[in-house]
Short mmCIF file of C-alpha atoms and ligand atoms in Angstrom, two decimals:
data_model
loop_
_atom_site.label_atom_id
_atom_site.label_comp_id
_atom_site.label_asym_id
_atom_site.label_seq_id
_atom_site.Cartn_x
_atom_site.Cartn_y
_atom_site.Cartn_z
CA MET A 673 -1.88 20.70 -3.58
CA GLU A 674 -2.31 19.41 -0.03
CA ARG A 675 0.87 19.39 2.00
CA ILE A 676 2.87 16.16 1.54
CA LEU A 677 3.97 14.88 4.95
CA LEU A 678 6.89 12.59 5.79
CA CYS A 679 4.74 9.69 7.01
CA LYS A 680 1.16 10.69 7.63
CA PRO A 681 -0.79 7.94 9.43
CA ARG A 682 -3.53 6.34 7.33
CA MET A 683 -6.44 4.40 8.75
CA SER A 684 -7.38 1.12 7.06
CA GLY A 685 -11.10 1.96 7.02
CA HIS A 686 -11.88 -0.99 9.32
CA GLU A 687 -10.88 0.50 12.67
CA LEU A 688 -14.50 1.13 13.69
CA ASP A 689 -15.41 -2.50 12.94
CA PHE A 690 -13.10 -3.42 15.84
CA ILE A 691 -13.68 -0.39 18.08
CA ALA A 692 -17.50 -0.39 17.99
CA PRO A 693 -17.96 -3.96 19.38
CA ALA A 694 -15.27 -3.33 22.00
CA LEU A 695 -17.06 -0.19 23.18
CA ALA A 696 -20.43 -1.98 23.12
CA GLU A 697 -18.96 -4.53 25.54
CA ASP A 698 -17.29 -1.89 27.72
CA TRP A 699 -13.77 -3.07 26.82
CA ALA A 700 -12.26 0.36 27.33
CA VAL A 701 -9.73 -0.92 29.85
CA PRO A 702 -6.01 -1.67 29.27
CA LEU A 703 -6.60 -5.40 29.48
CA GLY A 704 -9.15 -6.74 27.04
CA PRO A 705 -9.61 -9.34 24.33
CA ASP A 706 -8.41 -7.02 21.58
CA VAL A 707 -4.96 -6.61 23.22
CA THR A 708 -4.55 -10.38 23.19
CA ALA A 709 -5.82 -10.65 19.61
CA PHE A 710 -3.43 -7.86 18.48
CA GLU A 711 -0.52 -9.61 20.21
CA LYS A 712 -1.43 -12.84 18.40
CA GLN A 713 -1.33 -11.02 15.04
CA LEU A 714 2.06 -9.53 15.91
CA LYS A 715 3.35 -12.99 16.87
CA ASP A 716 2.10 -14.54 13.62
CA PHE A 717 3.60 -11.75 11.52
CA THR A 718 7.02 -11.55 13.19
CA GLY A 719 7.46 -15.19 14.15
CA ALA A 720 8.35 -14.04 17.69
CA LYS A 721 7.70 -16.56 20.49
CA GLU A 722 5.97 -13.94 22.66
CA VAL A 723 4.74 -10.39 22.23
CA VAL A 724 3.66 -7.88 24.89
CA ALA A 725 1.72 -4.84 23.64
CA LEU A 726 2.70 -1.65 25.45
CA SER A 727 1.77 2.04 25.55
CA SER A 728 4.83 3.11 23.48
CA GLY A 729 8.10 2.00 21.97
CA THR A 730 9.86 4.06 24.61
CA ALA A 731 8.09 2.07 27.32
CA ALA A 732 9.19 -1.15 25.57
CA ILE A 733 12.86 -0.07 25.69
CA HIS A 734 12.48 0.98 29.34
CA LEU A 735 11.04 -2.41 30.39
CA ALA A 736 13.58 -4.39 28.32
CA LEU A 737 16.40 -2.55 30.14
CA ILE A 738 14.80 -3.33 33.50
CA ALA A 739 14.48 -6.99 32.51
CA CYS A 740 18.18 -7.00 31.57
CA GLY A 741 18.90 -5.90 35.11
CA VAL A 742 20.23 -2.42 34.34
CA MET A 743 20.95 -0.64 37.62
CA PRO A 744 21.93 2.98 38.50
CA GLY A 745 25.56 3.70 37.64
CA GLU A 746 25.79 0.88 35.10
CA GLU A 747 26.42 1.30 31.39
CA VAL A 748 24.44 0.41 28.26
CA LEU A 749 25.86 0.47 24.74
CA VAL A 750 23.57 2.22 22.28
CA GLN A 751 23.81 3.33 18.68
CA SER A 752 24.59 7.05 18.63
CA PHE A 753 22.86 7.68 15.30
CA THR A 754 19.21 7.51 16.47
CA PHE A 755 16.16 9.23 17.88
CA CYS A 756 16.44 10.14 21.59
CA ALA A 757 13.86 7.48 22.59
CA SER A 758 16.54 4.75 22.11
CA THR A 759 18.68 6.40 24.76
CA ASN A 760 16.41 8.24 27.19
CA PRO A 761 15.17 5.11 29.06
CA ILE A 762 18.79 4.31 29.95
CA THR A 763 18.93 7.56 31.86
CA TYR A 764 15.47 6.98 33.41
CA LEU A 765 17.21 4.11 35.22
CA GLY A 766 20.13 6.21 36.42
CA ALA A 767 22.41 4.29 34.07
CA THR A 768 24.82 5.81 31.52
CA PRO A 769 24.48 5.49 27.75
CA VAL A 770 27.74 4.65 26.00
CA PHE A 771 27.44 5.70 22.35
CA VAL A 772 28.68 3.59 19.44
CA ASP A 773 28.99 5.09 15.98
CA SER A 774 27.75 3.62 12.70
CA GLU A 775 29.12 1.82 9.70
CA ALA A 776 28.91 3.66 6.37
CA GLN A 777 26.89 1.02 4.48
CA SER A 778 23.87 0.48 6.73
CA TRP A 779 24.22 3.71 8.77
CA ASN A 780 23.72 1.49 11.84
CA MET A 781 25.92 0.24 14.71
CA ASP A 782 29.48 -0.56 13.63
CA SER A 783 30.32 -3.98 15.05
CA GLU A 784 34.11 -3.44 15.20
CA LEU A 785 33.61 -0.23 17.12
CA LEU A 786 31.16 -2.08 19.37
CA GLU A 787 33.80 -4.64 20.28
CA HIS A 788 36.38 -1.91 20.85
CA ALA A 789 33.89 -0.10 23.14
CA ILE A 790 33.24 -3.27 25.15
CA HIS A 791 37.00 -3.77 25.67
CA GLU A 792 37.52 -0.15 26.70
CA ARG A 793 34.58 -0.07 29.11
CA ILE A 794 35.73 -3.24 30.84
CA LYS A 795 39.25 -1.80 31.10
CA ILE A 796 38.04 1.56 32.43
CA THR A 797 35.15 0.53 34.72
CA GLY A 798 35.98 -3.07 35.53
CA HIS A 799 32.46 -4.06 34.46
CA LYS A 800 30.78 -5.25 31.30
CA PRO A 801 28.06 -2.99 29.84
CA LYS A 802 24.62 -4.47 30.64
CA ALA A 803 23.00 -4.39 27.18
CA ILE A 804 23.56 -3.47 23.53
CA ILE A 805 20.94 -1.46 21.60
CA PRO A 806 21.34 -1.37 17.80
CA VAL A 807 18.77 0.71 15.90
CA ALA A 808 17.14 0.07 12.52
CA LEU A 809 17.47 3.64 11.28
CA TYR A 810 14.64 4.59 8.88
CA GLY A 811 13.90 0.87 8.71
CA MET A 812 17.35 -0.20 7.48
CA PRO A 813 18.51 -3.38 9.26
CA TYR A 814 21.68 -3.37 11.38
CA ASN A 815 24.16 -6.16 10.65
CA ILE A 816 22.67 -8.34 13.38
CA ASP A 817 24.86 -11.35 12.54
CA ARG A 818 28.02 -9.46 13.46
CA ILE A 819 26.44 -7.71 16.44
CA LEU A 820 25.12 -11.01 17.85
CA ALA A 821 28.53 -12.66 17.38
CA ILE A 822 30.18 -9.98 19.54
CA ALA A 823 27.30 -9.87 22.06
CA GLY A 824 27.58 -13.64 22.37
CA LYS A 825 31.34 -13.54 22.84
CA TYR A 826 30.95 -11.21 25.83
CA ASP A 827 27.58 -12.58 26.94
CA ILE A 828 25.79 -9.20 26.78
CA PRO A 829 22.07 -9.17 25.89
CA VAL A 830 20.91 -7.35 22.70
CA ILE A 831 17.79 -5.17 22.73
CA GLU A 832 16.85 -4.50 19.09
CA ASP A 833 15.34 -1.08 18.57
CA ALA A 834 13.19 -1.91 15.53
CA ALA A 835 10.74 0.93 16.25
CA GLU A 836 11.31 2.24 12.70
CA GLY A 837 11.98 -1.20 11.25
CA PHE A 838 8.66 -3.03 11.63
CA GLY A 839 8.62 -5.60 8.82
CA SER A 840 12.26 -5.07 7.79
CA ARG A 841 14.29 -8.27 7.45
CA PHE A 842 17.88 -9.40 7.76
CA ASN A 843 18.64 -12.71 6.02
CA ASP A 844 14.88 -13.04 5.50
CA LYS A 845 14.11 -12.96 9.25
CA VAL A 846 12.00 -10.17 10.75
CA LEU A 847 13.87 -7.58 12.84
CA GLY A 848 13.12 -7.75 16.54
CA THR A 849 13.32 -11.54 16.65
CA PHE A 850 17.13 -11.86 16.82
CA GLY A 851 18.00 -10.29 20.18
CA ARG A 852 16.84 -11.11 23.70
CA TYR A 853 14.19 -8.40 23.23
CA GLY A 854 12.84 -6.57 20.16
CA VAL A 855 11.15 -3.18 20.28
CA LEU A 856 8.34 -2.02 17.97
CA SER A 857 6.55 1.35 17.88
CA PHE A 858 3.01 2.09 16.69
CA ASN A 859 3.24 5.84 17.15
CA GLY A 860 1.29 8.04 14.77
CA ASN A 861 4.04 8.29 12.15
CA LYS A 862 5.47 4.76 12.17
CA MET A 863 4.85 1.92 9.68
CA ILE A 864 1.45 1.23 11.27
CA THR A 865 -0.21 3.09 14.13
CA THR A 866 -2.39 2.35 17.13
CA SER A 867 -2.58 6.16 17.57
CA GLY A 868 0.20 5.60 20.11
CA GLY A 869 1.65 2.33 21.29
CA GLY A 870 4.47 -0.18 21.07
CA ALA A 871 5.37 -3.77 21.69
CA LEU A 872 8.19 -5.86 23.09
CA LEU A 873 9.07 -9.14 21.37
CA CYS A 874 10.26 -11.72 23.89
CA ARG A 875 11.98 -15.10 23.67
CA THR A 876 10.14 -17.06 26.36
CA PRO A 877 6.73 -17.08 28.15
CA GLU A 878 8.63 -16.32 31.40
CA ALA A 879 10.23 -13.24 29.88
CA ALA A 880 6.89 -12.02 28.53
CA LYS A 881 5.25 -12.59 31.92
CA GLU A 882 7.93 -10.56 33.66
CA ILE A 883 7.47 -7.67 31.17
CA MET A 884 3.70 -7.79 31.62
CA TRP A 885 4.12 -7.79 35.41
CA TYR A 886 6.29 -4.65 35.28
CA ALA A 887 3.89 -3.07 32.74
CA THR A 888 0.91 -3.45 35.13
CA GLN A 889 2.33 -1.98 38.34
CA ALA A 890 4.25 -5.09 39.49
CA ARG A 891 1.62 -6.67 41.70
CA ASP A 892 2.11 -9.87 43.68
CA SER A 893 -0.65 -12.48 44.07
CA TYR A 894 -2.41 -11.47 47.24
CA PRO A 895 -6.07 -10.44 47.63
CA TYR A 896 -4.79 -6.92 48.27
CA TYR A 897 -2.21 -4.83 46.42
CA HIS A 898 1.23 -6.06 47.50
CA HIS A 899 4.41 -4.88 45.74
CA THR A 900 7.94 -6.21 45.81
CA ALA A 901 9.13 -4.02 42.92
CA VAL A 902 8.38 -0.66 41.40
CA GLY A 903 6.12 -1.18 38.37
CA TYR A 904 4.76 0.98 35.58
CA ASN A 905 1.45 1.65 33.87
CA TYR A 906 2.68 0.72 30.40
CA ARG A 907 0.07 -1.68 28.91
CA LEU A 908 -1.59 -0.81 25.60
CA SER A 909 -5.22 0.19 25.96
CA ASN A 910 -7.80 -2.16 24.49
CA ILE A 911 -9.19 0.59 22.25
CA SER A 912 -5.69 1.26 20.86
CA ALA A 913 -5.33 -2.47 20.25
CA CYS A 914 -8.57 -2.33 18.18
CA ILE A 915 -6.88 0.21 15.89
CA GLY A 916 -3.83 -2.05 15.75
CA ARG A 917 -5.93 -5.07 14.74
CA ALA A 918 -7.35 -3.13 11.80
CA GLN A 919 -3.91 -1.75 10.86
CA MET A 920 -2.43 -5.26 10.73
CA GLY A 921 -4.84 -5.88 7.86
CA VAL A 922 -3.01 -3.30 5.72
CA LEU A 923 0.56 -3.87 6.95
CA ASP A 924 1.66 -5.95 3.96
CA ARG A 925 0.21 -3.39 1.59
CA TYR A 926 1.94 -0.50 3.41
CA LEU A 927 5.26 -2.37 3.41
CA ALA A 928 4.99 -2.96 -0.34
CA HIS A 929 4.02 0.68 -0.82
CA HIS A 930 7.01 2.10 1.09
CA ARG A 931 9.37 -0.13 -0.90
CA HIS A 932 7.71 0.92 -4.16
CA VAL A 933 8.05 4.59 -3.27
CA GLN A 934 11.76 4.14 -2.49
CA GLU A 935 12.28 2.42 -5.87
CA LEU A 936 10.44 5.19 -7.68
CA TYR A 937 12.57 7.89 -6.04
CA THR A 938 15.70 5.89 -6.97
CA GLN A 939 14.59 5.59 -10.58
CA LEU A 940 13.54 9.24 -10.95
CA MET A 941 16.67 10.53 -9.21
CA ALA A 942 19.06 8.32 -11.17
CA ASP A 943 20.13 11.19 -13.44
CA VAL A 944 20.45 13.77 -10.65
CA HIS A 945 24.13 14.21 -9.89
CA GLY A 946 25.08 15.00 -6.32
CA ILE A 947 22.06 13.39 -4.60
CA GLU A 948 21.91 9.74 -3.69
CA ILE A 949 19.00 7.71 -2.36
CA HIS A 950 20.04 5.36 0.44
CA GLN A 951 19.87 1.70 -0.66
CA ASN A 952 20.00 -1.75 0.93
CA PRO A 953 23.78 -2.31 1.07
CA SER A 954 23.61 -6.02 0.09
CA ALA A 955 21.27 -8.98 -0.29
CA GLU A 956 21.00 -9.70 3.47
CA TYR A 957 19.38 -6.33 4.06
CA ASP A 958 15.69 -5.78 3.35
CA SER A 959 14.60 -2.37 4.64
CA ASN A 960 10.96 -1.40 5.02
CA PHE A 961 12.03 2.10 3.86
CA TRP A 962 9.89 3.70 6.56
CA LEU A 963 11.32 6.98 5.32
CA VAL A 964 13.28 7.43 2.15
CA THR A 965 16.59 9.09 2.87
CA ALA A 966 19.07 10.83 0.59
CA THR A 967 22.55 12.34 0.90
CA LEU A 968 23.72 15.55 -0.77
CA ASP A 969 27.21 16.06 -2.12
CA PRO A 970 28.60 19.11 -0.24
CA GLU A 971 29.54 20.58 -3.66
CA LEU A 972 25.94 20.51 -4.89
CA ARG A 973 24.48 24.03 -4.98
CA ILE A 974 20.88 24.63 -3.95
CA VAL A 975 18.97 27.86 -4.47
CA ASN A 976 19.27 30.33 -1.58
CA GLN A 977 21.80 28.22 0.28
CA GLU A 978 23.68 31.38 1.18
CA LYS A 979 20.61 32.32 3.24
CA ALA A 980 20.42 28.97 5.07
CA TYR A 981 20.08 29.30 8.82
CA SER A 982 19.57 33.06 8.62
CA ASN A 983 16.27 32.78 10.49
CA ILE A 984 15.44 31.03 13.74
CA VAL A 985 12.95 28.20 13.10
CA THR A 986 9.64 28.71 14.86
CA GLY A 987 7.54 25.61 15.47
CA ALA A 988 8.41 22.01 14.75
CA VAL A 989 10.20 20.72 11.67
CA GLY A 990 9.32 17.20 10.67
CA GLY A 991 6.15 16.40 12.54
CA ALA A 992 7.31 16.58 16.14
CA ALA A 993 4.49 16.52 18.67
CA GLY A 994 4.12 18.72 21.71
CA VAL A 995 6.02 21.84 22.64
CA ILE A 996 9.25 22.85 21.01
CA ARG A 997 11.33 25.14 23.22
CA GLN A 998 12.18 28.37 21.44
CA VAL A 999 15.90 28.97 20.99
CA SER A 1000 17.75 32.25 20.61
CA SER A 1001 20.24 31.27 17.89
CA ALA A 1002 19.63 29.76 14.45
CA VAL A 1003 22.80 27.66 14.46
CA THR A 1004 24.72 25.05 16.50
CA ASP A 1005 28.24 23.69 16.08
CA CYS A 1006 26.87 20.48 14.56
CA GLN A 1007 24.19 20.93 11.90
CA PRO A 1008 23.35 19.86 8.33
CA ASN A 1009 25.25 21.62 5.53
CA ASN A 1010 23.79 24.82 4.08
CA ASN A 1011 22.70 23.05 0.88
CA VAL A 1012 20.73 20.48 2.92
CA GLU A 1013 18.97 23.20 4.90
CA ALA A 1014 18.31 25.11 1.68
CA LEU A 1015 16.75 22.03 0.12
CA ARG A 1016 14.54 21.57 3.19
CA VAL A 1017 13.36 25.16 2.86
CA ALA A 1018 12.82 24.84 -0.92
CA LEU A 1019 10.74 21.70 -0.42
CA ASN A 1020 8.83 23.35 2.42
CA ASN A 1021 7.97 26.23 0.08
CA ALA A 1022 6.64 23.65 -2.38
CA ASN A 1023 4.44 22.27 0.44
CA ILE A 1024 6.61 19.18 0.96
CA GLU A 1025 7.71 18.15 4.44
CA SER A 1026 11.27 16.89 4.80
CA ARG A 1027 13.71 16.88 7.69
CA PRO A 1028 17.38 16.28 8.50
CA LEU A 1029 18.58 12.86 9.66
CA TRP A 1030 18.65 12.22 13.42
CA LYS A 1031 21.34 14.29 15.08
CA PRO A 1032 23.77 11.81 16.66
CA MET A 1033 23.30 11.44 20.39
CA HIS A 1034 27.01 11.95 21.10
CA ARG A 1035 26.61 15.48 19.69
CA GLN A 1036 23.54 16.31 21.83
CA PRO A 1037 24.32 18.71 24.69
CA VAL A 1038 22.15 16.65 27.03
CA PHE A 1039 24.47 13.65 26.56
CA SER A 1040 27.80 15.46 26.25
CA HIS A 1041 29.06 13.86 29.48
CA CYS A 1042 28.51 10.29 28.19
CA PRO A 1043 31.32 8.12 26.78
CA ALA A 1044 31.26 7.81 22.98
CA TYR A 1045 33.16 5.60 20.55
CA VAL A 1046 33.07 7.42 17.23
CA ASN A 1047 34.42 7.07 13.70
CA GLY A 1048 32.84 10.19 12.16
CA VAL A 1049 30.27 8.28 10.10
CA SER A 1050 27.05 9.40 11.84
CA GLU A 1051 28.19 13.00 12.16
CA SER A 1052 29.13 13.21 8.45
CA LEU A 1053 25.85 11.57 7.43
CA PHE A 1054 23.97 14.03 9.64
CA ARG A 1055 25.64 16.89 7.77
CA VAL A 1056 24.65 15.62 4.30
CA GLY A 1057 21.41 13.69 4.80
CA ILE A 1058 17.70 14.42 4.41
CA CYS A 1059 14.47 12.42 4.94
CA LEU A 1060 11.86 12.48 2.21
CA PRO A 1061 8.11 11.64 2.39
CA ALA A 1062 7.31 7.93 2.06
CA GLY A 1063 4.06 7.19 3.89
CA PRO A 1064 0.91 5.43 2.71
CA TYR A 1065 -0.54 8.76 1.49
CA VAL A 1066 2.42 9.41 -0.83
CA THR A 1067 1.35 8.63 -4.41
CA ASP A 1068 3.43 8.17 -7.55
CA GLU A 1069 2.31 11.65 -8.61
CA HIS A 1070 3.64 13.01 -5.31
CA VAL A 1071 7.03 11.38 -5.87
CA HIS A 1072 7.22 12.88 -9.36
CA TYR A 1073 6.27 16.26 -7.90
CA ILE A 1074 8.85 15.98 -5.08
CA VAL A 1075 11.64 14.91 -7.45
CA ASN A 1076 10.78 17.85 -9.74
CA ALA A 1077 10.89 20.20 -6.77
CA ILE A 1078 14.32 18.79 -5.89
CA LYS A 1079 15.56 19.19 -9.48
CA ASN A 1080 14.23 22.77 -9.62
CA SER A 1081 16.09 23.68 -6.42
CA ILE A 1082 19.48 22.68 -7.86
CA ILE A 1083 21.65 25.42 -9.34
CA LYS A 1084 23.17 24.01 -12.55
C1 PLP B 1034 9.76 6.12 17.45
C2 PLP B 1034 11.00 5.57 17.99
C3 PLP B 1034 11.07 5.05 19.29
C4 PLP B 1034 9.99 5.21 20.33
O1 PLP B 1034 8.75 4.82 20.01
P1 PLP B 1034 7.48 5.61 20.65
O2 PLP B 1034 6.37 4.66 20.39
O3 PLP B 1034 7.36 6.91 19.90
O4 PLP B 1034 7.75 5.79 22.10
C5 PLP B 1034 12.24 4.43 19.70
N1 PLP B 1034 13.30 4.36 18.87
C6 PLP B 1034 13.27 4.88 17.64
C7 PLP B 1034 14.49 4.74 16.81
C8 PLP B 1034 12.13 5.52 17.16
O5 PLP B 1034 12.13 6.04 15.94
#
C-alpha cells in the first residue's frame, strides 16, 4: 500500500482552469485579479469584513502584531501548546512571548491562567501585554467567549491563530472572525492549500489597508518610492491565488471529509481500552478535525516500547519541510512516553505517518528564557498524545487499516 500521510495536499482538479487564463494574461505578479477574487471567496466563506491574502500564515501573524503596535521589549501572550509559527513572529519584532498553558477540555488557552498572567505581567513590568494569541490546535476551537471577555476587561487585542482551524466554528461562528485579527494558513498540509500562503481576516477596511500597505513594502503615495515605515514583501502571488480559488471549490467537501474520518476513528476505536480520540468538548465547539488526535494511557503497553528512543531519528518525522539539524542524542528531558514513540514506530513500519503533538513552547530550549504561566496540561498532553492521518486522501479503508495497525501494536 502507498504510504498514508498525515494530511497530504490534494488538488481539486480545477487548478489549471484558473492558472492557465492567468498565465495567458501575464498575471504572474503578486497583485492580480485572482488575489482579489480569492479574497472575496474567503470573505464570503468566513463572514469576515475584510480579508488580505498573504504569502504565509506566519507572515499574517507578523503583520497582525505590527498592526497591534508591538514594539521591541514589549510582551505578547501566546498559547504555549502550539507550532513555533505562532510565537516566532513575536521575537522577529524584538518582543517577548509570554506563554499561557491550556485547559484540559479543548487543549487550548486556559482563560483563568490568561487572566492570572495579565495580572502578573502588569505587576512585574508595569505594562499590559500588547496582544493575546490563542491557537486552534488541530482545528479545535479555543473558548473564545471567555478569552474575549478577559481581553475586553483589560483592553488587549486578540489575534486568533486559526491556521489549523480553517472552517472550525465556535457557537456556529467561523474562527478568525472573533478577534481583532484572524490568521489562516494555506500551507501544503493545511485544510486547503495554495501551495504556500495565508490570510489575515480584518475588522475594518482601514485595518485591511494598513496590512496591505505593510505587506507591499510600505510605500507612500509619491511618484517615486518614499517610505515612512519598514515594510515587507508578504502578498500572496496571483498564481498561488489561482490554486486557492480552485481549492475553495472543494473546501466544504474536505471539511465534511475530515469530520467523517474523525467519527470513523472514534467508532472503530470505541472498544480499544487505553486510547482515546480527542472530541469536541461540548456543543459550542465544532472542530474541523484538521488532524485526528489521540491520547494513550501511560499503562498501555505497545510492542517494542522498551526499545523506544534507542536510535537517533534521521530525517523529518511528520512531514516537516527543509533541513532538519542532526542531533547527537535520541532523548530530551521532555518527550512523549515510550508507548507513544513505540506506536509511532509501529505505524511507521506499517507505512502510516503519525507524529507527536506539538511540543509546548515553554519547554523549547529556544524559549527557555521567556515567562510562562503553566498548569501542566500541555506538557502532560504532549507526553501522551499522537496525531493520526486525516487528510483528503485518507479513505475509510485507510482508517480501518490504521486502526487495525494500532490494535496489532497493543500488547494484551
Ligand atoms: C501552519 C501554522 C502556522 C503558520 O502558517 P504557515 O502558512 O505555515 O506560515 C501558524 N500557526 C499554526 C498553529 C500553524 O499550524
